[in-house]
Tab-separated table of C-alpha atoms and ligand atoms in Angstrom:
chain	number	residue	atom	x	y	z
R	1	MET	CA	-1.200	33.182	7.441
R	2	GLY	CA	0.822	32.699	4.293
R	3	LYS	CA	0.228	30.869	1.126
R	4	ILE	CA	-1.384	27.419	1.479
R	5	LEU	CA	-0.062	24.777	-0.911
R	6	GLU	CA	-2.719	21.981	-0.922
R	7	PHE	CA	-1.770	18.479	-1.975
R	8	PRO	CA	-4.127	16.185	-4.072
R	9	LYS	CA	-6.914	14.350	-2.249
R	10	ASN	CA	-5.884	11.002	-0.896
R	11	PHE	CA	-2.198	11.899	-0.971
R	12	LEU	CA	0.059	9.530	0.979
R	13	TRP	CA	2.107	10.877	3.741
R	14	GLY	CA	4.613	8.701	5.560
R	15	THR	CA	8.080	7.424	6.002
R	16	ALA	CA	10.283	4.613	4.776
R	17	ILE	CA	12.587	2.156	6.381
R	18	SER	CA	14.406	-1.040	5.411
R	19	ALA	CA	14.640	-4.303	7.381
R	20	TYR	CA	18.454	-4.518	7.768
R	21	GLN	CA	18.867	-1.033	8.711
R	22	SER	CA	16.200	-1.107	11.514
R	23	GLU	CA	15.055	-4.639	12.568
R	24	GLY	CA	18.298	-6.070	14.241
R	25	GLY	CA	19.419	-9.597	14.453
R	26	ILE	CA	19.676	-10.270	10.659
R	27	SER	CA	22.300	-12.588	9.295
R	28	CYS	CA	22.698	-11.778	5.586
R	29	ASP	CA	25.463	-11.132	3.246
R	30	TRP	CA	26.069	-7.633	4.718
R	31	THR	CA	26.486	-9.025	8.265
R	32	LYS	CA	30.099	-10.189	7.828
R	33	HIS	CA	31.322	-6.893	6.610
R	34	PHE	CA	29.001	-4.409	8.243
R	35	ASP	CA	27.095	-5.977	11.205
R	36	ALA	CA	24.014	-3.880	11.992
R	37	GLY	CA	23.668	-5.799	15.328
R	38	LEU	CA	20.404	-4.925	16.973
R	39	ALA	CA	20.053	-1.873	14.892
R	40	CYS	CA	16.897	-0.060	16.345
R	41	ASN	CA	15.429	-3.356	17.482
R	42	HIS	CA	12.463	-2.594	15.249
R	43	TYR	CA	11.927	-6.466	14.928
R	44	ARG	CA	10.699	-6.389	18.677
R	45	LEU	CA	9.572	-2.762	18.874
R	46	TYR	CA	7.591	-2.396	15.643
R	47	GLU	CA	4.239	-1.946	17.213
R	48	LYS	CA	5.469	1.022	19.257
R	49	ASP	CA	7.125	2.509	16.083
R	50	PHE	CA	3.814	2.229	14.208
R	51	ASP	CA	2.084	3.830	17.147
R	52	LEU	CA	4.526	6.640	16.917
R	53	ALA	CA	4.194	7.084	13.120
R	54	LYS	CA	0.428	7.067	13.556
R	55	SER	CA	0.645	9.839	16.309
R	56	LEU	CA	2.614	11.793	13.797
R	57	ASN	CA	-0.390	11.748	11.510
R	58	GLN	CA	1.278	9.449	8.878
R	59	ASN	CA	-0.883	7.276	6.730
R	60	ALA	CA	1.553	5.247	4.675
R	61	PHE	CA	4.680	3.080	5.486
R	62	ARG	CA	7.296	1.666	3.287
R	63	PHE	CA	9.502	-1.188	4.668
R	64	SER	CA	11.306	-4.315	3.232
R	65	VAL	CA	10.728	-7.972	3.896
R	66	GLU	CA	14.120	-9.554	4.689
R	67	TRP	CA	14.822	-12.248	2.208
R	68	SER	CA	17.453	-13.883	4.424
R	69	ARG	CA	14.921	-14.343	7.211
R	70	ILE	CA	12.256	-15.771	5.107
R	71	GLU	CA	14.452	-18.154	2.986
R	72	PRO	CA	17.539	-18.774	5.091
R	73	LYS	CA	18.358	-21.803	3.083
R	74	GLU	CA	17.659	-22.173	-0.554
R	75	GLY	CA	14.087	-23.349	-1.078
R	76	LYS	CA	13.391	-23.592	2.763
R	77	PHE	CA	10.946	-20.964	3.713
R	78	ASP	CA	10.749	-20.211	7.490
R	79	GLN	CA	7.118	-20.275	8.643
R	80	THR	CA	7.834	-18.355	11.830
R	81	GLU	CA	9.313	-15.412	9.862
R	82	ILE	CA	6.495	-15.559	7.368
R	83	GLU	CA	4.062	-15.091	10.335
R	84	PHE	CA	6.247	-12.373	11.733
R	85	TYR	CA	5.743	-10.221	8.496
R	86	ARG	CA	2.100	-11.187	8.449
R	87	ASN	CA	1.566	-9.795	11.981
R	88	TYR	CA	3.713	-6.802	10.993
R	89	LEU	CA	1.416	-6.088	8.114
R	90	LYS	CA	-1.657	-6.723	10.093
R	91	SER	CA	-0.457	-4.161	12.673
R	92	LEU	CA	0.114	-1.564	10.043
R	93	LYS	CA	-3.409	-2.262	8.574
R	94	ALA	CA	-5.031	-2.157	11.990
R	95	ARG	CA	-3.655	1.438	12.264
R	96	GLY	CA	-4.971	2.356	8.833
R	97	PHE	CA	-1.675	2.622	6.967
R	98	ALA	CA	-1.277	2.148	3.277
R	99	THR	CA	1.412	-0.486	2.872
R	100	MET	CA	4.412	-0.521	0.483
R	101	VAL	CA	6.642	-3.560	0.582
R	102	THR	CA	10.117	-3.680	-0.916
R	103	LEU	CA	11.199	-7.165	-1.833
R	104	HIS	CA	14.985	-6.357	-2.276
R	105	HIS	CA	16.578	-3.560	-0.348
R	106	PHE	CA	20.327	-4.297	-0.849
R	107	THR	CA	20.708	-7.472	1.292
R	108	ASN	CA	20.654	-11.114	0.215
R	109	PRO	CA	20.544	-14.453	1.834
R	110	ILE	CA	24.071	-15.877	2.393
R	111	TRP	CA	23.342	-18.890	0.177
R	112	LEU	CA	22.513	-16.606	-2.639
R	113	ALA	CA	25.724	-14.522	-2.192
R	114	GLU	CA	27.787	-17.703	-2.145
R	115	ILE	CA	26.745	-18.497	-5.638
R	116	GLY	CA	27.546	-14.966	-6.843
R	117	GLY	CA	24.354	-13.087	-5.757
R	118	TRP	CA	22.886	-10.978	-8.535
R	119	THR	CA	25.665	-11.628	-10.962
R	120	ASN	CA	24.386	-15.232	-11.237
R	121	LYS	CA	21.474	-15.450	-13.698
R	122	LYS	CA	19.819	-17.971	-11.444
R	123	VAL	CA	18.853	-15.076	-9.252
R	124	VAL	CA	15.973	-14.351	-11.594
R	125	PHE	CA	14.463	-17.715	-10.803
R	126	TYR	CA	15.121	-17.499	-7.074
R	127	PHE	CA	13.794	-13.799	-6.695
R	128	THR	CA	10.735	-14.591	-8.705
R	129	ARG	CA	9.978	-17.644	-6.562
R	130	PHE	CA	10.490	-15.506	-3.421
R	131	ALA	CA	8.293	-12.728	-4.840
R	132	GLN	CA	5.493	-15.198	-5.724
R	133	ARG	CA	5.627	-16.739	-2.230
R	134	MET	CA	5.357	-13.181	-0.617
R	135	PHE	CA	2.386	-12.340	-2.797
R	136	ASN	CA	0.651	-15.618	-2.012
R	137	GLU	CA	1.080	-14.910	1.748
R	138	TYR	CA	0.282	-11.351	1.909
R	139	ARG	CA	-1.821	-10.288	-1.124
R	140	ASP	CA	-4.621	-8.812	0.915
R	141	LEU	CA	-2.341	-6.816	3.226
R	142	VAL	CA	-0.068	-5.063	0.727
R	143	ASP	CA	-1.070	-1.956	-1.294
R	144	PHE	CA	2.286	-1.512	-3.257
R	145	TRP	CA	4.910	-3.996	-4.195
R	146	VAL	CA	8.416	-2.632	-4.895
R	147	THR	CA	10.631	-5.208	-6.598
R	148	ILE	CA	14.037	-3.703	-6.171
R	149	ASN	CA	15.308	-0.582	-4.319
R	150	GLU	CA	17.746	1.461	-6.224
R	151	PRO	CA	18.971	-1.116	-8.612
R	152	LEU	CA	21.847	0.987	-9.945
R	153	VAL	CA	23.030	1.961	-6.476
R	154	TYR	CA	23.066	-1.716	-5.666
R	155	ALA	CA	24.767	-2.717	-8.886
R	156	THR	CA	27.623	-0.355	-8.261
R	157	PHE	CA	28.035	0.724	-4.603
R	158	ALA	CA	26.553	-1.890	-2.562
R	159	TYR	CA	28.159	-4.624	-4.642
R	160	THR	CA	31.529	-3.049	-4.245
R	161	CYS	CA	31.079	-2.909	-0.524
R	162	LEU	CA	30.258	-6.469	-0.241
R	163	ARG	CA	33.223	-7.580	-2.307
R	164	GLY	CA	35.253	-5.995	0.551
R	165	ASP	CA	36.594	-3.355	-1.736
R	166	LEU	CA	36.421	-0.877	1.106
R	167	GLU	CA	39.260	0.192	3.250
R	168	GLN	CA	38.882	1.110	6.775
R	169	LYS	CA	40.632	4.321	7.675
R	170	LYS	CA	42.126	5.200	11.146
R	171	ASP	CA	39.146	7.251	12.156
R	172	ASN	CA	36.919	4.118	11.526
R	173	SER	CA	35.338	5.581	8.417
R	174	PHE	CA	35.555	3.706	5.221
R	175	GLN	CA	36.865	4.627	1.867
R	176	VAL	CA	35.781	2.907	-1.376
R	177	SER	CA	38.935	1.620	-3.036
R	178	PHE	CA	38.564	0.722	-6.665
R	179	HIS	CA	41.183	-1.743	-7.403
R	180	PRO	CA	41.728	-2.411	-11.015
R	181	ARG	CA	39.800	-5.629	-11.097
R	182	ILE	CA	38.409	-6.834	-14.392
R	183	SER	CA	35.367	-8.465	-12.569
R	184	SER	CA	34.400	-5.282	-10.798
R	185	LEU	CA	33.860	-3.652	-14.163
R	186	ILE	CA	31.924	-6.578	-15.685
R	187	HIS	CA	29.780	-7.377	-12.612
R	188	PRO	CA	27.688	-4.290	-12.412
R	189	PHE	CA	26.538	-4.992	-16.016
R	190	LEU	CA	25.675	-8.534	-15.187
R	191	ILE	CA	23.731	-7.407	-12.138
R	192	VAL	CA	21.726	-4.740	-14.050
R	193	LYS	CA	20.933	-7.320	-16.758
R	194	ASN	CA	19.615	-9.724	-14.137
R	195	GLN	CA	17.765	-7.052	-12.247
R	196	ILE	CA	15.825	-6.000	-15.419
R	197	LEU	CA	14.940	-9.667	-16.108
R	198	ALA	CA	13.913	-10.388	-12.534
R	199	HIS	CA	11.752	-7.092	-12.284
R	200	LYS	CA	9.865	-7.927	-15.521
R	201	GLU	CA	9.376	-11.471	-14.418
R	202	VAL	CA	8.012	-10.663	-10.976
R	203	TYR	CA	5.787	-8.008	-12.572
R	204	LYS	CA	4.270	-10.632	-14.869
R	205	ILE	CA	3.916	-13.300	-12.341
R	206	LEU	CA	2.342	-11.137	-9.670
R	207	HIS	CA	-0.163	-9.742	-12.076
R	208	LYS	CA	-0.952	-13.189	-13.503
R	209	SER	CA	-1.496	-14.480	-9.901
R	210	ALA	CA	-3.592	-11.586	-8.973
R	211	GLY	CA	-5.949	-11.929	-11.887
R	212	PRO	CA	-7.783	-9.229	-13.718
R	213	ASN	CA	-10.025	-8.039	-10.834
R	214	PHE	CA	-7.473	-7.735	-8.037
R	215	PRO	CA	-5.972	-4.253	-7.708
R	216	ILE	CA	-2.304	-4.989	-7.673
R	217	ARG	CA	0.343	-2.385	-8.129
R	218	VAL	CA	3.973	-3.311	-8.782
R	219	GLY	CA	6.738	-0.870	-9.198
R	220	ILE	CA	10.436	-0.087	-8.788
R	221	VAL	CA	12.239	2.321	-6.669
R	222	LYS	CA	14.817	4.435	-8.580
R	223	ASN	CA	17.388	6.765	-7.110
R	224	ASN	CA	17.369	9.511	-9.708
R	225	SER	CA	19.685	12.533	-9.332
R	226	PHE	CA	19.559	16.076	-10.703
R	227	PHE	CA	22.342	16.275	-13.200
R	228	ASP	CA	23.227	19.588	-14.608
R	229	ALA	CA	26.170	21.269	-16.348
R	230	PHE	CA	28.743	22.931	-14.230
R	231	ASN	CA	29.024	25.671	-16.853
R	232	PRO	CA	25.600	25.934	-18.535
R	233	HIS	CA	27.292	27.777	-21.459
R	234	SER	CA	29.773	24.805	-22.128
R	235	SER	CA	28.197	22.388	-24.626
R	236	ILE	CA	30.650	19.763	-23.444
R	237	ASP	CA	29.528	20.062	-19.882
R	238	ARG	CA	25.921	19.940	-21.080
R	239	ILE	CA	26.582	16.775	-23.120
R	240	ASN	CA	28.339	15.168	-20.174
R	241	ALA	CA	25.314	15.955	-17.987
R	242	SER	CA	22.876	14.598	-20.457
R	243	PHE	CA	24.938	11.342	-20.867
R	244	LEU	CA	24.912	10.719	-17.205
R	245	ARG	CA	21.268	11.642	-16.768
R	246	TYR	CA	20.527	9.100	-19.466
R	247	ILE	CA	22.675	6.354	-17.939
R	248	TRP	CA	21.578	6.945	-14.311
R	249	ASN	CA	18.054	8.177	-14.580
R	250	GLU	CA	16.582	6.779	-17.655
R	251	TYR	CA	18.236	3.660	-18.829
R	252	PHE	CA	16.757	1.206	-16.373
R	253	LEU	CA	13.244	2.712	-16.419
R	254	ASN	CA	13.288	2.743	-20.206
R	255	LYS	CA	13.984	-1.077	-20.058
R	256	ILE	CA	11.004	-1.873	-17.783
R	257	LYS	CA	8.562	0.928	-18.560
R	258	HIS	CA	6.056	-1.600	-19.967
R	259	HIS	CA	6.204	-3.556	-16.756
R	260	LEU	CA	5.358	-0.772	-14.144
R	261	ASP	CA	2.285	0.403	-12.395
R	262	PHE	CA	4.022	3.214	-10.587
R	263	ILE	CA	7.510	4.741	-10.213
R	264	GLY	CA	9.032	5.092	-6.716
R	265	LEU	CA	11.450	7.998	-6.663
R	266	ASN	CA	14.341	8.338	-4.089
R	267	TYR	CA	15.767	11.883	-4.429
R	268	TYR	CA	18.961	12.758	-2.669
R	269	PHE	CA	21.514	14.242	-5.008
R	270	HIS	CA	22.479	17.150	-7.116
R	271	ILE	CA	25.337	16.508	-9.489
R	272	ARG	CA	26.962	19.264	-11.408
R	273	VAL	CA	28.970	17.812	-14.129
R	274	LYS	CA	32.190	19.319	-15.449
R	275	PHE	CA	34.042	17.742	-18.339
R	276	PRO	CA	35.306	15.012	-18.147
R	277	PHE	CA	32.846	13.477	-15.707
R	278	GLN	CA	33.887	15.538	-12.724
R	279	THR	CA	31.484	16.797	-10.105
R	280	LYS	CA	31.800	20.329	-8.846
R	281	ASN	CA	28.982	21.258	-6.631
R	282	GLN	CA	28.703	24.478	-4.821
R	283	ASN	CA	27.829	22.749	-1.491
R	284	LYS	CA	26.515	25.970	0.130
R	285	VAL	CA	24.354	23.921	2.405
R	286	VAL	CA	25.297	20.268	3.171
R	287	SER	CA	24.051	17.581	5.504
R	288	ASP	CA	26.040	15.899	8.213
R	289	LEU	CA	27.338	13.526	5.480
R	290	GLY	CA	28.468	16.543	3.243
R	291	TRP	CA	25.836	15.883	0.780
R	292	GLU	CA	24.642	19.049	-0.966
R	293	ILE	CA	20.980	19.960	-0.299
R	294	CYS	CA	19.355	21.039	-3.499
R	295	SER	CA	15.615	21.082	-3.185
R	296	PRO	CA	14.812	22.445	-6.759
R	297	GLY	CA	16.521	19.261	-8.093
R	298	ILE	CA	13.467	17.170	-7.038
R	299	TYR	CA	11.203	19.343	-9.389
R	300	PHE	CA	13.609	18.695	-12.362
R	301	VAL	CA	13.839	15.046	-11.709
R	302	LEU	CA	10.041	14.819	-11.346
R	303	LYS	CA	9.508	16.605	-14.709
R	304	GLU	CA	11.815	14.148	-16.262
R	305	LEU	CA	9.508	11.403	-15.175
R	306	LYS	CA	6.443	12.907	-16.598
R	307	LYS	CA	7.039	11.182	-19.996
R	308	TYR	CA	6.337	7.800	-18.467
R	309	ASN	CA	2.891	8.805	-17.763
R	310	LEU	CA	2.681	6.872	-14.511
R	311	PRO	CA	1.865	7.636	-10.881
R	312	VAL	CA	4.971	8.648	-8.986
R	313	TYR	CA	5.467	8.102	-5.253
R	314	ILE	CA	8.423	9.859	-3.426
R	315	THR	CA	9.690	6.668	-1.756
R	316	GLU	CA	12.683	8.363	-0.014
R	317	ASN	CA	13.956	11.811	0.538
R	318	GLY	CA	15.851	12.902	3.560
R	319	LEU	CA	19.087	13.953	5.122
R	320	ALA	CA	21.593	13.076	7.870
R	321	ASP	CA	21.023	15.874	10.404
R	322	LYS	CA	21.826	14.846	13.940
R	323	ASN	CA	20.950	18.216	15.606
R	324	ASP	CA	17.702	18.756	13.425
R	325	ILE	CA	19.028	22.077	12.259
R	326	LEU	CA	18.171	21.745	8.515
R	327	ARG	CA	15.506	19.113	8.443
R	328	LYS	CA	12.416	21.310	8.750
R	329	ASP	CA	13.458	23.617	5.871
R	330	PHE	CA	14.519	20.616	3.990
R	331	ILE	CA	11.015	19.203	4.195
R	332	LYS	CA	9.448	22.467	3.466
R	333	ASP	CA	11.511	23.421	0.414
R	334	HIS	CA	11.324	19.867	-1.045
R	335	LEU	CA	7.521	19.842	-0.679
R	336	CYS	CA	7.297	23.257	-2.334
R	337	TRP	CA	9.043	21.920	-5.400
R	338	ILE	CA	7.029	18.737	-5.375
R	339	TRP	CA	3.896	20.748	-5.241
R	340	GLN	CA	5.036	22.776	-8.173
R	341	ALA	CA	5.719	19.608	-10.200
R	342	ILE	CA	2.223	18.397	-9.363
R	343	GLU	CA	0.859	21.823	-10.627
R	344	GLU	CA	2.638	21.245	-13.812
R	345	GLY	CA	1.078	17.801	-14.388
R	346	VAL	CA	3.295	15.233	-12.825
R	347	ASP	CA	1.130	12.679	-11.026
R	348	VAL	CA	2.843	12.669	-7.663
R	349	LYS	CA	0.594	10.623	-5.288
R	350	GLY	CA	2.623	10.438	-2.004
R	351	TYR	CA	5.640	11.466	-0.042
R	352	LEU	CA	7.573	9.132	2.117
R	353	HIS	CA	10.363	10.754	4.149
R	354	TRP	CA	13.604	8.821	4.906
R	355	SER	CA	13.355	7.969	7.570
R	356	LEU	CA	10.916	7.324	10.483
R	357	MET	CA	13.829	6.966	12.855
R	358	ASP	CA	17.585	6.905	12.986
R	359	ASN	CA	18.946	3.524	11.616
R	360	PHE	CA	21.988	1.726	10.423
R	361	GLU	CA	23.402	3.646	7.394
R	362	TRP	CA	25.088	0.686	5.633
R	363	ASP	CA	28.937	1.087	5.410
R	364	LYS	CA	28.715	4.351	7.492
R	365	GLY	CA	27.168	2.754	10.566
R	366	ILE	CA	24.834	4.331	13.081
R	367	GLU	CA	26.498	7.812	13.136
R	368	PRO	CA	24.534	9.510	10.212
R	369	ARG	CA	21.083	10.339	11.779
R	370	PHE	CA	18.344	10.368	9.114
R	371	GLY	CA	15.390	9.984	11.501
R	372	LEU	CA	12.433	12.274	12.204
R	373	VAL	CA	12.674	10.418	15.401
R	374	GLU	CA	15.980	10.093	17.363
R	375	VAL	CA	17.056	6.693	18.541
R	376	ASP	CA	19.166	6.366	21.587
R	377	TYR	CA	21.229	3.268	20.666
R	378	LYS	CA	22.049	2.485	24.389
R	379	THR	CA	18.508	2.431	25.662
R	380	LEU	CA	16.717	2.171	22.236
R	381	GLU	CA	14.497	4.864	23.302
R	382	ARG	CA	12.687	6.732	20.631
R	383	LYS	CA	12.354	10.556	20.769
R	384	PRO	CA	10.725	12.608	17.974
R	385	ARG	CA	12.761	15.617	16.732
R	386	THR	CA	11.152	18.869	16.414
R	387	SER	CA	11.009	18.432	12.654
R	388	ALA	CA	8.773	15.354	13.169
R	389	PHE	CA	6.077	17.556	14.589
R	390	TYR	CA	6.414	20.002	11.731
R	391	TYR	CA	5.990	17.199	9.269
R	392	ALA	CA	3.033	15.780	11.303
R	393	LYS	CA	1.200	19.059	10.783
R	394	ILE	CA	1.679	18.845	7.048
R	395	CYS	CA	0.505	15.346	7.009
R	396	LYS	CA	-2.647	16.276	9.082
R	397	GLU	CA	-3.536	19.232	6.928
R	398	ASN	CA	-2.540	17.538	3.547
R	399	ALA	CA	-1.122	20.948	2.877
R	400	LEU	CA	2.000	23.082	3.360
R	401	ILE	CA	1.230	26.434	5.011
R	402	LEU	CA	3.954	28.808	4.281
L	501	BGC	C1	18.773	3.856	0.438
L	501	BGC	C2	18.679	3.759	2.023
L	501	BGC	C3	19.758	4.761	2.569
L	501	BGC	C4	19.349	6.066	2.163
L	501	BGC	C5	20.409	7.201	2.733
L	501	BGC	C6	19.056	5.241	-0.070
L	501	BGC	O1	20.025	5.084	-1.045
L	501	BGC	O2	17.718	3.177	-0.196
L	501	BGC	O3	18.736	2.504	2.408
L	501	BGC	O4	19.621	4.661	3.968
L	501	BGC	O5	19.585	6.238	0.712
L	501	BGC	O6	21.726	6.968	2.275
């Protein structure tokens, strides 16, 4: 037997999904442009999916509650859907899972989109009211509350998608087309401003409602990337990389750092920066989406988070790999680097792989396969890939055996 890398006691091991990508049957602002249809029909099959996750030795699960189901009309909350998520959470608890609920994972109710979505400052009131209701309903069933998933990704990419600034190419793939629209430049800033206000407001209100003796944890999920200089000897490349690192990785966290009980980290990207703001990665190993795989990056990104002095949960990390060729090594290598960061004092308390099963990958549809479990979209049958069993062993041992 080789080296054993043990993880801290009570480490959380699990997976993450989001409502729109997996549940099916959702009518929200994405549906018009990118209809997820039935997705994995997780809405009907969730108990089976939880059984599967449990059989793979996972002990934590991250998902999102779909705002458009719960509040389909402004101010009108749907009791049936509220009961749905109550049963959903109870099923997770009955199986012993730690639960992490995301309140906003890219989608919005149509009524909100119609008044400008997150560009409208009224969103702060609406989102806080929604969060408060969710807390009142589920306070005993939720271990971690995430306000917003990847705020900057939403403010830039998702918003661009929803404005229809995408062109469909002949092969059915999509290309983002950035038309010179004044509004596109200003809107991301408005969104970020409102996200910051909304996050802080929700943090304060949930803590106030919980009272001093109730153990509530409210955090954010940030997608931080590993930025480094294309040419480490070039000071201009290094300055460029530092600037982007500050804007993308730090700015938002700095604004909300006094309103956080934990940081959720989504790690996917290495970005080598060449002046002026060009990216030139080596791309020696890439996923099915052509994204470079760079496991040491997660170590550097974690080390950057150390200064916040907060518990960190890896809330997403994964790759599109239909034939499951790279996933096992991907998991192993990333966990080695996470272990190293823990050794060096970063308080990482859990790892949630993206994703439990294949799901609807936003503008890219169902082709990219991020699942530990394969989904046959015709029969909706689930079949764990080989890497799912590899990960299950790690979850069971609370250790990586090299
Ligand atoms: C998002 C997920 C998405 C994943 C893979 C993250 O940015 O939170 O919804 O599926 O990346 O692209």
